[in-house]
Amino acid sequence: MVTDTLSRPLRDLRISVTDRCNFRCVYCMPKEVFGRDFQFLSREELLSFEEIERLTRAFLGHGVRKVRLTGGEPLVRRELEKLVALLARLPEIDLTMTTNGLLLPQKAAALKAAGLQRVTISLDSLDEAVFQAMNDVGASVESVLRGIEAAEQAGLHPIKINMVVKRGVNESSVLPMVRYFRERGHVLRLIEFMDVGHSNGWRLDDVVPARELVETIDAEFPLEPLEANYRGEVANRYRFRDGAGEFGLIASVTQPFCADCSRARLSADGKLYTCLFAVTGTDLRGLLRGGASDDEIHAAIGAVWQRRTDRYSEIRSAATVDLPKVEMSYIGG
Ligand code: SAM
Ligand code: SF4
Ligand code: SF4
């Protein structure tokens, strides 16, 4: 396999396997927009597992080593373990998934057996009322904790927990979440609420800046910053001084990291996006279904990545917030 040297390295690939979800998180798929009449992708529009595997191989040829399955909710895609099995046998691939955890009790063992290595589970609060208001379908904290336990038992380690923090909604849940997950050895990652898509009604005032979160946590659990594991790592990492593990902050709003961004996103219908805030993607499904060779697909990906100049988070302003963008549930975060 030939590996090209591209202008900015391409290391991570996020693959959305579906645009559907069993949650309606207020910051991602608000019910007013993603209601009964919302037109989700049809089965024929979705990439098949074989098509996803073929595209993934082409991305590996460009240096990608980390592949994350996401969505929508990846576990609502039927027989996802079959895709995991296809991808897990590719050489030198670090394969992981982001999920809301609800279906993990049924799926964790099969995913592990198929070759999934790790998992990130999203949970925004341990407070029942707060969490149910945020997922907006009445899913309980307990149901997600059962998913986390299933992942632990299946050996999908290390487990990361993603928590989106929204001002006035779940700020008070931060310390209880830190306390709970540090005791259990899982890495909590606090994420600044982002203006992805155009349906979540984002305002800068809704963002709790990472610096403020660090101060709040440090006051109860003294912290020390950690070096990044590698250039382009999205989370700023901190270690608890008492030795009880670490946590991360994803400060994409207040401390943008576009210069080091090495992440490509593939939508469930096969469009390549070079930025979370992109307006349009490049259709790779058309190439696949039009009979393109592996070399042609490889070249098409390289051409898109070479042209890439994205730096949305560095130029975000009141004006950019209203620009058209793809939805988070469509390209997977
Ligand atoms: N459904 C899965 C889940 O929730 O984990 C995977 C897809 S979800 C789009 C991926 C990640 O994006 C989740 O951790 C979610 O919390 C995060 N996310 C969604 N909308 C966001 C927003 N507006 N700002 C910041 N993070 C967001
Ligand atoms: Fe679904 Fe994940 Fe978006 Fe929540 S964040 S609505 S679980 S895709
Ligand atoms: Fe990467 Fe776009 Fe996010 Fe910047 S705004 S870090 S280029 S995804």
Short mmCIF file of C-alpha atoms and ligand atoms in Angstrom, two decimals:
data_model
loop_
_atom_site.label_atom_id
_atom_site.label_comp_id
_atom_site.label_asym_id
_atom_site.label_seq_id
_atom_site.Cartn_x
_atom_site.Cartn_y
_atom_site.Cartn_z
CA MET A 1 0.00 0.00 0.00
CA VAL A 2 1.46 3.40 -1.01
CA THR A 3 1.34 6.13 1.61
CA ASP A 4 1.27 9.68 0.28
CA THR A 5 2.70 12.63 2.15
CA LEU A 6 -0.03 15.24 2.20
CA SER A 7 0.26 18.90 3.11
CA ARG A 8 -1.44 18.39 6.48
CA PRO A 9 -1.29 14.83 7.77
CA LEU A 10 -4.50 12.83 7.59
CA ARG A 11 -4.54 10.58 10.64
CA ASP A 12 -8.11 10.13 11.82
CA LEU A 13 -11.19 9.06 9.97
CA ARG A 14 -14.66 9.32 11.46
CA ILE A 15 -17.22 7.20 9.70
CA SER A 16 -20.88 7.91 10.24
CA VAL A 17 -22.75 4.64 9.71
CA THR A 18 -26.23 6.13 10.01
CA ASP A 19 -27.88 9.54 10.36
CA ARG A 20 -30.59 8.08 12.63
CA CYS A 21 -30.61 8.08 16.40
CA ASN A 22 -32.69 6.78 19.28
CA PHE A 23 -32.01 10.03 21.23
CA ARG A 24 -32.98 13.60 20.43
CA CYS A 25 -30.26 15.48 22.33
CA VAL A 26 -31.21 19.12 22.49
CA TYR A 27 -27.75 20.26 21.34
CA CYS A 28 -27.59 17.85 18.40
CA MET A 29 -30.97 16.61 17.06
CA PRO A 30 -33.65 18.89 18.52
CA LYS A 31 -37.14 17.41 18.13
CA GLU A 32 -38.51 20.51 16.39
CA VAL A 33 -36.17 19.75 13.49
CA PHE A 34 -35.69 15.98 13.71
CA GLY A 35 -39.37 15.15 14.16
CA ARG A 36 -41.69 12.65 12.53
CA ASP A 37 -41.46 14.31 9.12
CA PHE A 38 -37.68 14.50 8.98
CA GLN A 39 -36.31 12.77 5.88
CA PHE A 40 -33.52 10.47 6.99
CA LEU A 41 -31.33 8.71 4.44
CA SER A 42 -32.90 5.67 2.77
CA ARG A 43 -31.27 2.25 2.86
CA GLU A 44 -30.04 2.56 -0.74
CA GLU A 45 -28.44 5.89 0.03
CA LEU A 46 -26.36 4.45 2.87
CA LEU A 47 -22.94 3.06 2.04
CA SER A 48 -22.93 -0.73 2.35
CA PHE A 49 -20.42 -2.30 4.74
CA GLU A 50 -18.33 -3.45 1.77
CA GLU A 51 -18.29 0.10 0.39
CA ILE A 52 -17.21 1.47 3.77
CA GLU A 53 -14.41 -1.09 3.95
CA ARG A 54 -13.17 -0.20 0.47
CA LEU A 55 -13.13 3.52 1.24
CA THR A 56 -11.42 2.89 4.58
CA ARG A 57 -8.63 1.03 2.78
CA ALA A 58 -8.16 4.04 0.51
CA PHE A 59 -7.91 6.31 3.57
CA LEU A 60 -5.34 3.99 5.16
CA GLY A 61 -3.28 4.53 2.02
CA HIS A 62 -3.16 8.22 2.95
CA GLY A 63 -1.84 7.55 6.44
CA VAL A 64 -5.05 7.21 8.45
CA ARG A 65 -4.53 4.96 11.48
CA LYS A 66 -7.43 5.84 13.77
CA VAL A 67 -10.93 4.97 12.63
CA ARG A 68 -13.95 5.90 14.71
CA LEU A 69 -17.45 4.65 13.96
CA THR A 70 -20.11 7.19 14.79
CA GLY A 71 -23.45 8.54 13.61
CA GLY A 72 -26.30 9.39 14.43
CA GLU A 73 -26.21 6.49 16.78
CA PRO A 74 -23.96 3.79 15.31
CA LEU A 75 -25.63 0.98 17.23
CA VAL A 76 -28.97 1.55 15.49
CA ARG A 77 -27.33 0.38 12.24
CA ARG A 78 -28.27 -3.28 11.98
CA GLU A 79 -25.49 -5.88 12.33
CA LEU A 80 -22.82 -3.27 12.94
CA GLU A 81 -20.55 -6.03 14.24
CA LYS A 82 -20.24 -7.26 10.63
CA LEU A 83 -18.73 -3.92 9.62
CA VAL A 84 -16.44 -4.03 12.66
CA ALA A 85 -15.24 -7.48 11.60
CA LEU A 86 -14.46 -6.22 8.07
CA LEU A 87 -12.53 -3.19 9.33
CA ALA A 88 -10.73 -4.92 12.19
CA ARG A 89 -8.79 -7.12 9.80
CA LEU A 90 -7.27 -4.14 7.97
CA PRO A 91 -3.59 -3.64 8.84
CA GLU A 92 -2.46 -1.23 11.59
CA ILE A 93 -5.89 0.14 12.34
CA ASP A 94 -6.96 1.54 15.70
CA LEU A 95 -10.71 0.96 15.66
CA THR A 96 -13.09 2.62 18.05
CA MET A 97 -16.65 3.91 18.30
CA THR A 98 -18.64 6.75 19.86
CA THR A 99 -22.10 5.76 21.11
CA ASN A 100 -24.82 6.93 23.45
CA GLY A 101 -24.47 3.52 25.09
CA LEU A 102 -28.13 2.55 25.17
CA LEU A 103 -27.73 -0.59 23.06
CA LEU A 104 -24.37 -1.69 24.48
CA PRO A 105 -25.84 -4.31 26.84
CA GLN A 106 -27.05 -6.22 23.74
CA LYS A 107 -24.07 -5.41 21.53
CA ALA A 108 -20.82 -5.01 23.52
CA ALA A 109 -19.73 -8.66 23.52
CA ALA A 110 -20.38 -9.13 19.78
CA LEU A 111 -18.53 -5.89 18.97
CA LYS A 112 -15.52 -6.94 21.02
CA ALA A 113 -15.49 -10.40 19.44
CA ALA A 114 -15.62 -8.76 16.00
CA GLY A 115 -12.51 -6.72 16.81
CA LEU A 116 -13.67 -3.36 18.21
CA GLN A 117 -10.92 -2.17 20.54
CA ARG A 118 -12.32 0.69 22.61
CA VAL A 119 -15.41 2.74 23.03
CA THR A 120 -16.39 6.32 23.91
CA ILE A 121 -19.79 6.67 25.56
CA SER A 122 -21.66 9.96 25.77
CA LEU A 123 -23.37 10.92 29.02
CA ASP A 124 -24.21 14.51 29.95
CA SER A 125 -25.30 14.16 33.58
CA LEU A 126 -25.83 11.71 36.41
CA ASP A 127 -28.91 13.66 37.42
CA GLU A 128 -32.00 11.93 36.04
CA ALA A 129 -34.02 15.09 35.38
CA VAL A 130 -31.13 16.90 33.71
CA PHE A 131 -30.13 13.93 31.56
CA GLN A 132 -33.66 13.16 30.44
CA ALA A 133 -34.24 16.80 29.50
CA MET A 134 -31.02 16.73 27.46
CA ASN A 135 -31.64 13.47 25.56
CA ASP A 136 -35.32 14.41 25.20
CA VAL A 137 -36.57 10.84 24.77
CA GLY A 138 -36.71 9.94 28.47
CA ALA A 139 -33.64 7.65 28.39
CA SER A 140 -32.47 7.12 31.98
CA VAL A 141 -29.00 7.61 33.42
CA GLU A 142 -29.25 4.01 34.60
CA SER A 143 -29.68 2.74 31.03
CA VAL A 144 -26.44 4.42 29.95
CA LEU A 145 -24.59 3.22 33.06
CA ARG A 146 -25.68 -0.31 32.15
CA GLY A 147 -24.16 0.27 28.70
CA ILE A 148 -20.89 1.42 30.30
CA GLU A 149 -20.85 -1.66 32.51
CA ALA A 150 -21.45 -3.90 29.49
CA ALA A 151 -18.49 -2.26 27.70
CA GLU A 152 -16.32 -2.85 30.77
CA GLN A 153 -17.31 -6.49 31.01
CA ALA A 154 -16.68 -7.02 27.31
CA GLY A 155 -13.15 -5.57 27.69
CA LEU A 156 -13.68 -2.51 25.46
CA HIS A 157 -11.01 -0.54 27.38
CA PRO A 158 -10.02 2.14 28.02
CA ILE A 159 -13.49 3.68 28.19
CA LYS A 160 -13.91 7.39 27.58
CA ILE A 161 -17.01 9.33 28.59
CA ASN A 162 -18.03 12.39 26.54
CA MET A 163 -20.00 15.12 28.30
CA VAL A 164 -21.19 18.19 26.41
CA VAL A 165 -21.46 21.11 28.83
CA LYS A 166 -24.15 23.70 28.20
CA ARG A 167 -24.43 26.82 30.35
CA GLY A 168 -27.46 26.81 32.63
CA VAL A 169 -28.36 23.24 31.63
CA ASN A 170 -25.81 20.78 33.04
CA GLU A 171 -22.97 22.84 34.55
CA SER A 172 -23.95 21.63 38.00
CA SER A 173 -23.45 18.05 36.81
CA VAL A 174 -19.73 18.54 36.09
CA LEU A 175 -18.32 17.86 39.57
CA PRO A 176 -20.52 14.82 40.26
CA MET A 177 -19.48 13.40 36.85
CA VAL A 178 -15.77 14.03 37.58
CA ARG A 179 -16.08 12.40 41.00
CA TYR A 180 -17.98 9.36 39.70
CA PHE A 181 -15.80 8.53 36.72
CA ARG A 182 -12.41 9.15 38.35
CA GLU A 183 -13.36 6.63 41.02
CA ARG A 184 -14.08 4.09 38.29
CA GLY A 185 -10.97 4.76 36.23
CA HIS A 186 -12.77 6.01 33.10
CA VAL A 187 -11.50 9.10 31.28
CA LEU A 188 -14.11 11.85 31.31
CA ARG A 189 -13.91 14.38 28.46
CA LEU A 190 -15.78 17.66 28.85
CA ILE A 191 -16.78 19.18 25.52
CA GLU A 192 -17.61 22.81 24.91
CA PHE A 193 -21.05 23.12 23.32
CA MET A 194 -20.46 23.80 19.62
CA ASP A 195 -22.40 25.59 16.91
CA VAL A 196 -22.48 22.59 14.59
CA GLY A 197 -25.29 22.43 12.07
CA HIS A 198 -27.92 25.13 12.03
CA SER A 199 -30.61 23.62 14.21
CA ASN A 200 -29.32 23.69 17.76
CA GLY A 201 -29.84 27.42 18.41
CA TRP A 202 -26.24 27.94 19.54
CA ARG A 203 -25.19 31.15 21.28
CA LEU A 204 -21.73 31.94 22.62
CA ASP A 205 -23.32 32.56 26.03
CA ASP A 206 -24.28 28.86 26.17
CA VAL A 207 -20.62 27.81 26.16
CA VAL A 208 -18.89 27.19 29.47
CA PRO A 209 -15.25 27.95 28.60
CA ALA A 210 -12.78 25.13 29.26
CA ARG A 211 -10.69 27.41 31.48
CA GLU A 212 -13.65 27.94 33.79
CA LEU A 213 -14.25 24.19 33.94
CA VAL A 214 -10.62 23.56 34.87
CA GLU A 215 -10.83 26.13 37.68
CA THR A 216 -14.00 24.57 39.07
CA ILE A 217 -12.55 21.06 39.02
CA ASP A 218 -9.13 22.14 40.31
CA ALA A 219 -10.79 23.73 43.37
CA GLU A 220 -12.07 20.31 44.45
CA PHE A 221 -9.59 17.93 42.83
CA PRO A 222 -6.20 19.62 42.35
CA LEU A 223 -5.00 19.21 38.77
CA GLU A 224 -1.82 19.26 36.73
CA PRO A 225 -1.71 19.63 32.92
CA LEU A 226 -0.40 16.67 30.90
CA GLU A 227 1.56 16.74 27.65
CA ALA A 228 -0.40 15.85 24.52
CA ASN A 229 0.02 12.21 23.47
CA TYR A 230 0.55 13.35 19.90
CA ARG A 231 0.34 16.50 17.76
CA GLY A 232 -3.27 17.24 16.87
CA GLU A 233 -4.78 15.49 19.89
CA VAL A 234 -8.15 17.17 20.38
CA ALA A 235 -8.39 16.97 24.17
CA ASN A 236 -6.31 19.07 26.58
CA ARG A 237 -5.42 16.51 29.22
CA TYR A 238 -5.10 16.99 32.98
CA ARG A 239 -4.04 14.60 35.69
CA PHE A 240 -5.48 14.52 39.20
CA ARG A 241 -2.60 15.30 41.57
CA ASP A 242 -3.72 12.56 43.95
CA GLY A 243 -2.94 10.01 41.24
CA ALA A 244 -6.56 9.04 40.52
CA GLY A 245 -6.29 9.17 36.73
CA GLU A 246 -6.93 11.97 34.23
CA PHE A 247 -9.61 13.82 32.33
CA GLY A 248 -9.75 15.83 29.11
CA LEU A 249 -11.27 19.02 27.81
CA ILE A 250 -12.28 19.58 24.22
CA ALA A 251 -12.16 23.35 23.92
CA SER A 252 -13.03 23.70 20.25
CA VAL A 253 -14.77 27.03 20.80
CA THR A 254 -12.45 28.91 23.16
CA GLN A 255 -9.12 27.29 22.18
CA PRO A 256 -9.43 26.21 18.54
CA PHE A 257 -6.95 23.68 17.18
CA CYS A 258 -7.53 23.90 13.42
CA ALA A 259 -3.82 24.16 12.56
CA ASP A 260 -3.31 20.62 13.85
CA CYS A 261 -6.60 19.16 12.69
CA SER A 262 -5.90 15.82 11.02
CA ARG A 263 -9.43 14.47 10.85
CA ALA A 264 -11.58 13.54 7.88
CA ARG A 265 -15.26 12.67 8.12
CA LEU A 266 -17.23 10.30 5.95
CA SER A 267 -21.00 10.69 6.04
CA ALA A 268 -23.32 7.69 6.00
CA ASP A 269 -24.07 8.35 2.31
CA GLY A 270 -20.41 8.50 1.37
CA LYS A 271 -19.54 12.21 1.31
CA LEU A 272 -16.11 13.27 2.46
CA TYR A 273 -16.00 16.33 4.73
CA THR A 274 -12.72 17.93 5.70
CA CYS A 275 -14.19 19.98 8.55
CA LEU A 276 -16.95 19.57 11.11
CA PHE A 277 -18.30 22.91 9.98
CA ALA A 278 -18.14 22.34 6.25
CA VAL A 279 -20.98 23.30 3.96
CA THR A 280 -20.46 20.69 1.28
CA GLY A 281 -18.80 17.31 1.05
CA THR A 282 -17.22 15.43 -1.84
CA ASP A 283 -19.26 12.51 -3.11
CA LEU A 284 -17.17 9.33 -2.92
CA ARG A 285 -20.17 7.00 -3.23
CA GLY A 286 -20.69 8.18 -6.80
CA LEU A 287 -17.11 7.14 -7.61
CA LEU A 288 -17.55 3.74 -5.96
CA ARG A 289 -20.84 3.00 -7.64
CA GLY A 290 -19.61 4.41 -10.95
CA GLY A 291 -16.90 1.72 -11.12
CA ALA A 292 -13.83 3.79 -10.13
CA SER A 293 -10.64 1.84 -9.49
CA ASP A 294 -8.86 1.81 -6.11
CA ASP A 295 -6.21 4.15 -7.56
CA GLU A 296 -8.85 6.63 -8.70
CA ILE A 297 -10.50 6.65 -5.28
CA HIS A 298 -7.14 7.08 -3.59
CA ALA A 299 -6.34 10.02 -5.89
CA ALA A 300 -9.73 11.65 -5.31
CA ILE A 301 -9.25 11.59 -1.53
CA GLY A 302 -5.72 12.98 -1.88
CA ALA A 303 -6.93 15.82 -4.11
CA VAL A 304 -9.60 16.86 -1.60
CA TRP A 305 -7.20 16.77 1.34
CA GLN A 306 -4.48 18.72 -0.53
CA ARG A 307 -6.93 21.53 -1.28
CA ARG A 308 -8.08 21.72 2.31
CA THR A 309 -7.80 25.08 4.08
CA ASP A 310 -10.42 24.64 6.82
CA ARG A 311 -10.06 26.65 9.99
CA TYR A 312 -13.63 27.39 10.99
CA SER A 313 -13.04 27.40 14.74
CA GLU A 314 -10.25 29.94 14.39
CA ILE A 315 -12.46 32.40 12.53
CA ARG A 316 -15.74 31.72 14.37
CA SER A 317 -17.74 34.88 15.05
CA ALA A 318 -21.33 35.97 15.39
CA ALA A 319 -21.43 36.11 11.58
CA THR A 320 -20.15 32.57 10.96
CA VAL A 321 -22.69 31.03 13.33
CA ASP A 322 -25.48 31.63 10.83
CA LEU A 323 -23.65 30.16 7.85
CA PRO A 324 -25.09 26.92 6.48
CA LYS A 325 -23.31 23.81 7.85
CA VAL A 326 -23.91 20.07 8.00
CA GLU A 327 -25.59 18.62 11.06
CA MET A 328 -23.54 16.86 13.74
CA SER A 329 -25.83 13.82 13.58
CA TYR A 330 -25.01 13.53 9.86
CA ILE A 331 -21.22 13.56 10.08
CA GLY A 332 -20.83 12.27 13.58
CA GLY A 333 -18.79 14.76 15.59
N1 SAM B 1 -24.70 9.12 19.01
C1 SAM B 1 -23.36 8.96 19.42
C2 SAM B 1 -23.09 9.70 20.69
O1 SAM B 1 -23.87 10.57 21.06
O2 SAM B 1 -22.08 9.39 21.32
C3 SAM B 1 -22.34 9.34 18.35
C4 SAM B 1 -22.61 10.56 17.53
S1 SAM B 1 -22.54 12.10 18.41
C5 SAM B 1 -22.87 13.27 17.13
C6 SAM B 1 -20.79 12.27 18.72
C7 SAM B 1 -20.41 13.21 19.83
O3 SAM B 1 -20.74 14.54 19.47
C8 SAM B 1 -21.13 12.94 21.15
O4 SAM B 1 -20.21 12.77 22.20
C9 SAM B 1 -21.96 14.18 21.36
O5 SAM B 1 -22.11 14.48 22.73
C10 SAM B 1 -21.17 15.23 20.62
N2 SAM B 1 -21.97 16.39 20.22
C11 SAM B 1 -23.15 16.39 19.56
N3 SAM B 1 -23.60 17.65 19.36
C12 SAM B 1 -22.66 18.48 19.91
C13 SAM B 1 -22.55 19.90 20.03
N4 SAM B 1 -23.45 20.73 19.55
N5 SAM B 1 -21.44 20.39 20.64
C14 SAM B 1 -20.48 19.56 21.12
N6 SAM B 1 -20.53 18.23 21.04
C15 SAM B 1 -21.62 17.68 20.45
FE1 SF4 B 2 -27.96 11.07 18.97
FE2 SF4 B 2 -25.45 11.27 19.67
FE3 SF4 B 2 -26.70 13.36 18.55
FE4 SF4 B 2 -27.37 12.61 20.99
S1 SF4 B 2 -25.37 13.38 20.35
S2 SF4 B 2 -28.78 13.07 19.32
S3 SF4 B 2 -27.09 10.44 20.93
S4 SF4 B 2 -26.26 11.44 17.59
FE1 SF4 B 3 -10.79 20.79 12.25
FE2 SF4 B 3 -12.74 22.29 11.20
FE3 SF4 B 3 -12.72 21.73 13.83
FE4 SF4 B 3 -10.93 23.44 12.80
S1 SF4 B 3 -13.13 23.75 12.87
S2 SF4 B 3 -10.51 21.77 14.27
S3 SF4 B 3 -10.55 22.49 10.79
S4 SF4 B 3 -12.94 20.26 12.16
#
